[in-house]
Amino acid sequence: MTIPKTIFITGASSGIGAALAEYYAKPGNILFLTGRNSERLNTTSDQCIKRGATVHQLQLDVTDQRACYQEIIKANQLSKLDLVIANAGISGGTGKQDESESQTREIMDINLNGVLNTVLPSIEIMKSNGQGQIAIMSSLASFKGLPSAPAYCASKAAVRTWGESLRGTLKKSNIKVSVITPGFVKSGITAVNKFPMPFLMEGAKAATIIGKGLERNKARISFPKPMYIAVLFFSALPLYLSEFISSKLPNKQ
């Protein structure tokens, strides 16, 4: 079991990212926290400093490949990175309209390219360091495409498959890779949902599950368990049946 001391987290200004930042905010730990919203990022950073961590706050757009590369390299020069969490992401939904081209491209850019821009430079530096751990934030929505959020499901499916594949590839380089597939966790993403969210979880509880899973180097960290089992069952149904069920589900606004 490895306890990381230097952690880089994208999307740390709210939701699971903020909860993970606070989870790792302990005396002696060094946190590099990124986000696009400086005000919310300030709040997260202040909470982490109060808990005794050293915090480097970075206003960063994960779709900016060059900026991501530079900041991750710079962070590792200050303190060798033990753990990088590619968490930044956005949701979307069709509501009563089809998903627009601009919405689709934005979701794909942040959720997929943002992960690539975070993970690829991390692999490079961790190979040089001789070790490291990478966590990729996917979703239970990655197991089945839903008509209410096509781009979100697709982007999360892509990063989940990529991360699970990388795990075997990078093992020989002493780099651990875990993929996180949470259900509904209280955040800005879920706050706009107007439909029932089974097993809705507080961010602090989700962060504890993730943190303990990473310590054990779990390949896939999925929760809550009842919803994970239900999603696996749903994804295994014949397509005609899953399409029928999907058509009855509420639209994400």
GROMACS .gro file of C-alpha atoms in nm:
model
  253
    1MET     CA    1   0.000   0.000   0.000
    2THR     CA    2   0.148   0.333  -0.112
    3ILE     CA    3   0.051   0.666   0.042
    4PRO     CA    4   0.115   0.953  -0.203
    5LYS     CA    5   0.268   1.276  -0.078
    6THR     CA    6   0.273   1.492  -0.392
    7ILE     CA    7  -0.056   1.497  -0.581
    8PHE     CA    8  -0.167   1.681  -0.896
    9ILE     CA    9  -0.546   1.712  -0.940
   10THR     CA   10  -0.729   1.865  -1.235
   11GLY     CA   11  -1.081   1.998  -1.190
   12ALA     CA   12  -1.016   2.058  -0.820
   13SER     CA   13  -1.243   2.361  -0.790
   14SER     CA   14  -1.564   2.166  -0.719
   15GLY     CA   15  -1.731   1.826  -0.688
   16ILE     CA   16  -1.519   1.513  -0.663
   17GLY     CA   17  -1.202   1.707  -0.747
   18ALA     CA   18  -1.247   1.941  -0.450
   19ALA     CA   19  -1.336   1.648  -0.224
   20LEU     CA   20  -1.022   1.461  -0.333
   21ALA     CA   21  -0.811   1.769  -0.269
   22GLU     CA   22  -0.942   1.787   0.087
   23TYR     CA   23  -0.895   1.412   0.132
   24TYR     CA   24  -0.526   1.443   0.049
   25ALA     CA   25  -0.481   1.771   0.238
   26LYS     CA   26  -0.261   1.656   0.524
   27PRO     CA   27   0.051   1.801   0.688
   28GLY     CA   28   0.354   1.716   0.475
   29ASN     CA   29   0.155   1.666   0.156
   30ILE     CA   30   0.206   1.889  -0.148
   31LEU     CA   31  -0.097   1.952  -0.366
   32PHE     CA   32  -0.108   2.099  -0.715
   33LEU     CA   33  -0.470   2.197  -0.769
   34THR     CA   34  -0.604   2.313  -1.104
   35GLY     CA   35  -0.935   2.452  -1.223
   36ARG     CA   36  -1.086   2.708  -1.455
   37ASN     CA   37  -1.288   2.895  -1.190
   38SER     CA   38  -1.039   3.089  -0.977
   39GLU     CA   39  -1.293   3.183  -0.709
   40ARG     CA   40  -1.399   2.823  -0.641
   41LEU     CA   41  -1.038   2.708  -0.666
   42ASN     CA   42  -0.943   2.965  -0.400
   43THR     CA   43  -1.204   2.815  -0.168
   44THR     CA   44  -1.072   2.462  -0.218
   45SER     CA   45  -0.712   2.575  -0.173
   46ASP     CA   46  -0.795   2.760   0.150
   47GLN     CA   47  -0.960   2.449   0.295
   48CYS     CA   48  -0.658   2.238   0.206
   49ILE     CA   49  -0.414   2.488   0.358
   50LYS     CA   50  -0.617   2.487   0.680
   51ARG     CA   51  -0.571   2.111   0.692
   52GLY     CA   52  -0.195   2.154   0.681
   53ALA     CA   53  -0.109   2.083   0.317
   54THR     CA   54   0.121   2.289   0.098
   55VAL     CA   55  -0.088   2.406  -0.197
   56HIS     CA   56   0.010   2.527  -0.543
   57GLN     CA   57  -0.296   2.672  -0.713
   58LEU     CA   58  -0.306   2.672  -1.093
   59GLN     CA   59  -0.577   2.825  -1.310
   60LEU     CA   60  -0.557   2.581  -1.598
   61ASP     CA   61  -0.770   2.489  -1.899
   62VAL     CA   62  -0.712   2.119  -1.963
   63THR     CA   63  -0.793   2.160  -2.333
   64ASP     CA   64  -0.473   2.365  -2.367
   65GLN     CA   65  -0.220   2.092  -2.448
   66ARG     CA   66   0.088   2.313  -2.422
   67ALA     CA   67  -0.018   2.469  -2.090
   68CYS     CA   68  -0.093   2.128  -1.937
   69TYR     CA   69   0.245   1.992  -2.041
   70GLN     CA   70   0.429   2.293  -1.903
   71GLU     CA   71   0.245   2.296  -1.569
   72ILE     CA   72   0.284   1.923  -1.506
   73ILE     CA   73   0.655   1.936  -1.589
   74LYS     CA   74   0.697   2.242  -1.365
   75ALA     CA   75   0.509   2.076  -1.080
   76ASN     CA   76   0.730   1.767  -1.100
   77GLN     CA   77   1.041   1.985  -1.089
   78LEU     CA   78   0.920   2.139  -0.764
   79SER     CA   79   0.834   1.801  -0.609
   80LYS     CA   80   0.832   1.463  -0.784
   81LEU     CA   81   0.472   1.368  -0.852
   82ASP     CA   82   0.347   1.054  -0.679
   83LEU     CA   83  -0.011   1.072  -0.803
   84VAL     CA   84  -0.184   1.253  -1.090
   85ILE     CA   85  -0.565   1.254  -1.094
   86ALA     CA   86  -0.716   1.344  -1.433
   87ASN     CA   87  -1.052   1.451  -1.296
   88ALA     CA   88  -1.160   1.759  -1.492
   89GLY     CA   89  -1.479   1.703  -1.687
   90ILE     CA   90  -1.819   1.841  -1.776
   91SER     CA   91  -2.158   1.689  -1.837
   92GLY     CA   92  -2.427   1.769  -2.087
   93GLY     CA   93  -2.766   1.658  -2.196
   94THR     CA   94  -3.008   1.682  -2.480
   95GLY     CA   95  -3.314   1.792  -2.287
   96LYS     CA   96  -3.585   1.846  -2.549
   97GLN     CA   97  -3.332   1.921  -2.823
   98ASP     CA   98  -3.071   1.711  -2.998
   99GLU     CA   99  -2.721   1.755  -2.862
  100SER     CA  100  -2.571   2.044  -3.058
  101GLU     CA  101  -2.242   2.025  -3.245
  102SER     CA  102  -2.081   2.286  -3.018
  103GLN     CA  103  -2.196   2.104  -2.704
  104THR     CA  104  -2.070   1.771  -2.835
  105ARG     CA  105  -1.730   1.913  -2.926
  106GLU     CA  106  -1.690   2.093  -2.593
  107ILE     CA  107  -1.771   1.778  -2.390
  108MET     CA  108  -1.534   1.567  -2.600
  109ASP     CA  109  -1.261   1.830  -2.582
  110ILE     CA  110  -1.266   1.857  -2.202
  111ASN     CA  111  -1.353   1.499  -2.107
  112LEU     CA  112  -1.133   1.322  -2.359
  113ASN     CA  113  -0.861   1.562  -2.479
  114GLY     CA  114  -0.836   1.707  -2.128
  115VAL     CA  115  -0.752   1.362  -1.994
  116LEU     CA  116  -0.498   1.302  -2.272
  117ASN     CA  117  -0.337   1.641  -2.203
  118THR     CA  118  -0.304   1.550  -1.835
  119VAL     CA  119  -0.204   1.185  -1.856
  120LEU     CA  120   0.044   1.183  -2.148
  121PRO     CA  121   0.295   1.428  -1.994
  122SER     CA  122   0.247   1.251  -1.658
  123ILE     CA  123   0.352   0.921  -1.816
  124GLU     CA  124   0.663   1.087  -1.956
  125ILE     CA  125   0.778   1.230  -1.623
  126MET     CA  126   0.685   0.919  -1.422
  127LYS     CA  127   0.895   0.703  -1.652
  128SER     CA  128   1.185   0.940  -1.580
  129ASN     CA  129   1.107   0.926  -1.207
  130GLY     CA  130   1.095   0.547  -1.216
  131GLN     CA  131   0.751   0.529  -1.057
  132GLY     CA  132   0.413   0.697  -1.017
  133GLN     CA  133   0.039   0.653  -1.014
  134ILE     CA  134  -0.228   0.786  -1.249
  135ALA     CA  135  -0.601   0.799  -1.180
  136ILE     CA  136  -0.849   0.864  -1.460
  137MET     CA  137  -1.202   0.983  -1.382
  138SER     CA  138  -1.460   0.802  -1.591
  139SER     CA  139  -1.822   0.729  -1.492
  140LEU     CA  140  -2.075   0.450  -1.460
  141ALA     CA  141  -2.229   0.617  -1.767
  142SER     CA  142  -1.930   0.480  -1.962
  143PHE     CA  143  -2.076   0.130  -1.969
  144LYS     CA  144  -2.377   0.211  -2.186
  145GLY     CA  145  -2.455   0.488  -2.431
  146LEU     CA  146  -2.768   0.679  -2.332
  147PRO     CA  147  -2.973   0.896  -2.570
  148SER     CA  148  -2.999   1.163  -2.300
  149ALA     CA  149  -2.622   1.228  -2.294
  150PRO     CA  150  -2.442   1.078  -2.596
  151ALA     CA  151  -2.121   1.283  -2.584
  152TYR     CA  152  -2.079   1.241  -2.210
  153CYS     CA  153  -2.124   0.863  -2.225
  154ALA     CA  154  -1.890   0.834  -2.524
  155SER     CA  155  -1.617   1.049  -2.373
  156LYS     CA  156  -1.626   0.858  -2.045
  157ALA     CA  157  -1.625   0.523  -2.228
  158ALA     CA  158  -1.317   0.630  -2.424
  159VAL     CA  159  -1.113   0.732  -2.119
  160ARG     CA  160  -1.219   0.421  -1.926
  161THR     CA  161  -1.109   0.186  -2.202
  162TRP     CA  162  -0.787   0.378  -2.258
  163GLY     CA  163  -0.704   0.383  -1.887
  164GLU     CA  164  -0.773   0.014  -1.840
  165SER     CA  165  -0.550  -0.061  -2.139
  166LEU     CA  166  -0.272   0.167  -2.012
  167ARG     CA  167  -0.264  -0.018  -1.680
  168GLY     CA  168  -0.107  -0.326  -1.839
  169THR     CA  169   0.114  -0.123  -2.072
  170LEU     CA  170   0.266   0.089  -1.794
  171LYS     CA  171   0.307  -0.183  -1.531
  172LYS     CA  172   0.656  -0.262  -1.663
  173SER     CA  173   0.751   0.103  -1.605
  174ASN     CA  174   0.638   0.084  -1.241
  175ILE     CA  175   0.348   0.320  -1.312
  176LYS     CA  176   0.014   0.226  -1.160
  177VAL     CA  177  -0.310   0.320  -1.338
  178SER     CA  178  -0.660   0.313  -1.193
  179VAL     CA  179  -0.989   0.409  -1.356
  180ILE     CA  180  -1.264   0.559  -1.141
  181THR     CA  181  -1.628   0.502  -1.241
  182PRO     CA  182  -1.855   0.680  -0.992
  183GLY     CA  183  -2.231   0.701  -0.994
  184PHE     CA  184  -2.412   1.016  -0.880
  185VAL     CA  185  -2.196   1.236  -0.654
  186LYS     CA  186  -2.308   1.577  -0.530
  187SER     CA  187  -2.144   1.839  -0.752
  188GLY     CA  188  -2.218   2.117  -0.998
  189ILE     CA  189  -2.286   1.849  -1.259
  190THR     CA  190  -2.554   1.671  -1.055
  191ALA     CA  191  -2.700   1.992  -0.909
  192VAL     CA  192  -2.878   2.069  -1.237
  193ASN     CA  193  -3.041   1.725  -1.263
  194LYS     CA  194  -3.417   1.740  -1.210
  195PHE     CA  195  -3.471   1.364  -1.193
  196PRO     CA  196  -3.419   1.109  -0.912
  197MET     CA  197  -3.053   1.009  -0.869
  198PRO     CA  198  -3.027   0.670  -0.698
  199PHE     CA  199  -2.763   0.639  -0.425
  200LEU     CA  200  -2.660   1.006  -0.456
  201MET     CA  201  -2.338   1.034  -0.255
  202GLU     CA  202  -2.162   1.314  -0.070
  203GLY     CA  203  -1.829   1.420  -0.216
  204ALA     CA  204  -1.632   1.338   0.101
  205LYS     CA  205  -1.758   0.979   0.103
  206ALA     CA  206  -1.676   0.939  -0.266
  207ALA     CA  207  -1.324   1.078  -0.208
  208THR     CA  208  -1.264   0.828   0.073
  209ILE     CA  209  -1.369   0.536  -0.149
  210ILE     CA  210  -1.144   0.661  -0.428
  211GLY     CA  211  -0.849   0.729  -0.198
  212LYS     CA  212  -0.862   0.385  -0.039
  213GLY     CA  213  -0.902   0.222  -0.381
  214LEU     CA  214  -0.594   0.403  -0.511
  215GLU     CA  215  -0.394   0.298  -0.205
  216ARG     CA  216  -0.479  -0.064  -0.291
  217ASN     CA  217  -0.395  -0.003  -0.659
  218LYS     CA  218  -0.738  -0.119  -0.773
  219ALA     CA  219  -0.776  -0.139  -1.150
  220ARG     CA  220  -1.133  -0.009  -1.145
  221ILE     CA  221  -1.287   0.188  -0.859
  222SER     CA  222  -1.664   0.168  -0.909
  223PHE     CA  223  -1.931   0.285  -0.667
  224PRO     CA  224  -2.192   0.268  -0.528
  225LYS     CA  225  -2.186  -0.110  -0.560
  226PRO     CA  226  -2.564  -0.163  -0.611
  227MET     CA  227  -2.567   0.085  -0.899
  228TYR     CA  228  -2.249  -0.060  -1.048
  229ILE     CA  229  -2.406  -0.407  -1.055
  230ALA     CA  230  -2.726  -0.266  -1.207
  231VAL     CA  231  -2.528  -0.083  -1.478
  232LEU     CA  232  -2.332  -0.397  -1.568
  233PHE     CA  233  -2.657  -0.591  -1.597
  234PHE     CA  234  -2.816  -0.316  -1.808
  235SER     CA  235  -2.515  -0.300  -2.042
  236ALA     CA  236  -2.538  -0.677  -2.099
  237LEU     CA  237  -2.901  -0.666  -2.217
  238PRO     CA  238  -2.981  -0.716  -2.586
  239LEU     CA  239  -2.967  -0.385  -2.769
  240TYR     CA  240  -3.338  -0.377  -2.856
  241LEU     CA  241  -3.428  -0.416  -2.488
  242SER     CA  242  -3.177  -0.164  -2.354
  243GLU     CA  243  -3.291   0.086  -2.619
  244PHE     CA  244  -3.651   0.044  -2.509
  245ILE     CA  245  -3.558   0.101  -2.143
  246SER     CA  246  -3.339   0.398  -2.233
  247SER     CA  247  -3.625   0.562  -2.419
  248LYS     CA  248  -3.826   0.565  -2.095
  249LEU     CA  249  -3.554   0.729  -1.887
  250PRO     CA  250  -3.579   1.103  -1.807
  251ASN     CA  251  -3.383   1.347  -2.020
  252LYS     CA  252  -3.088   1.528  -1.868
  253GLN     CA  253  -3.152   1.902  -1.896
   0.00000   0.00000   0.00000
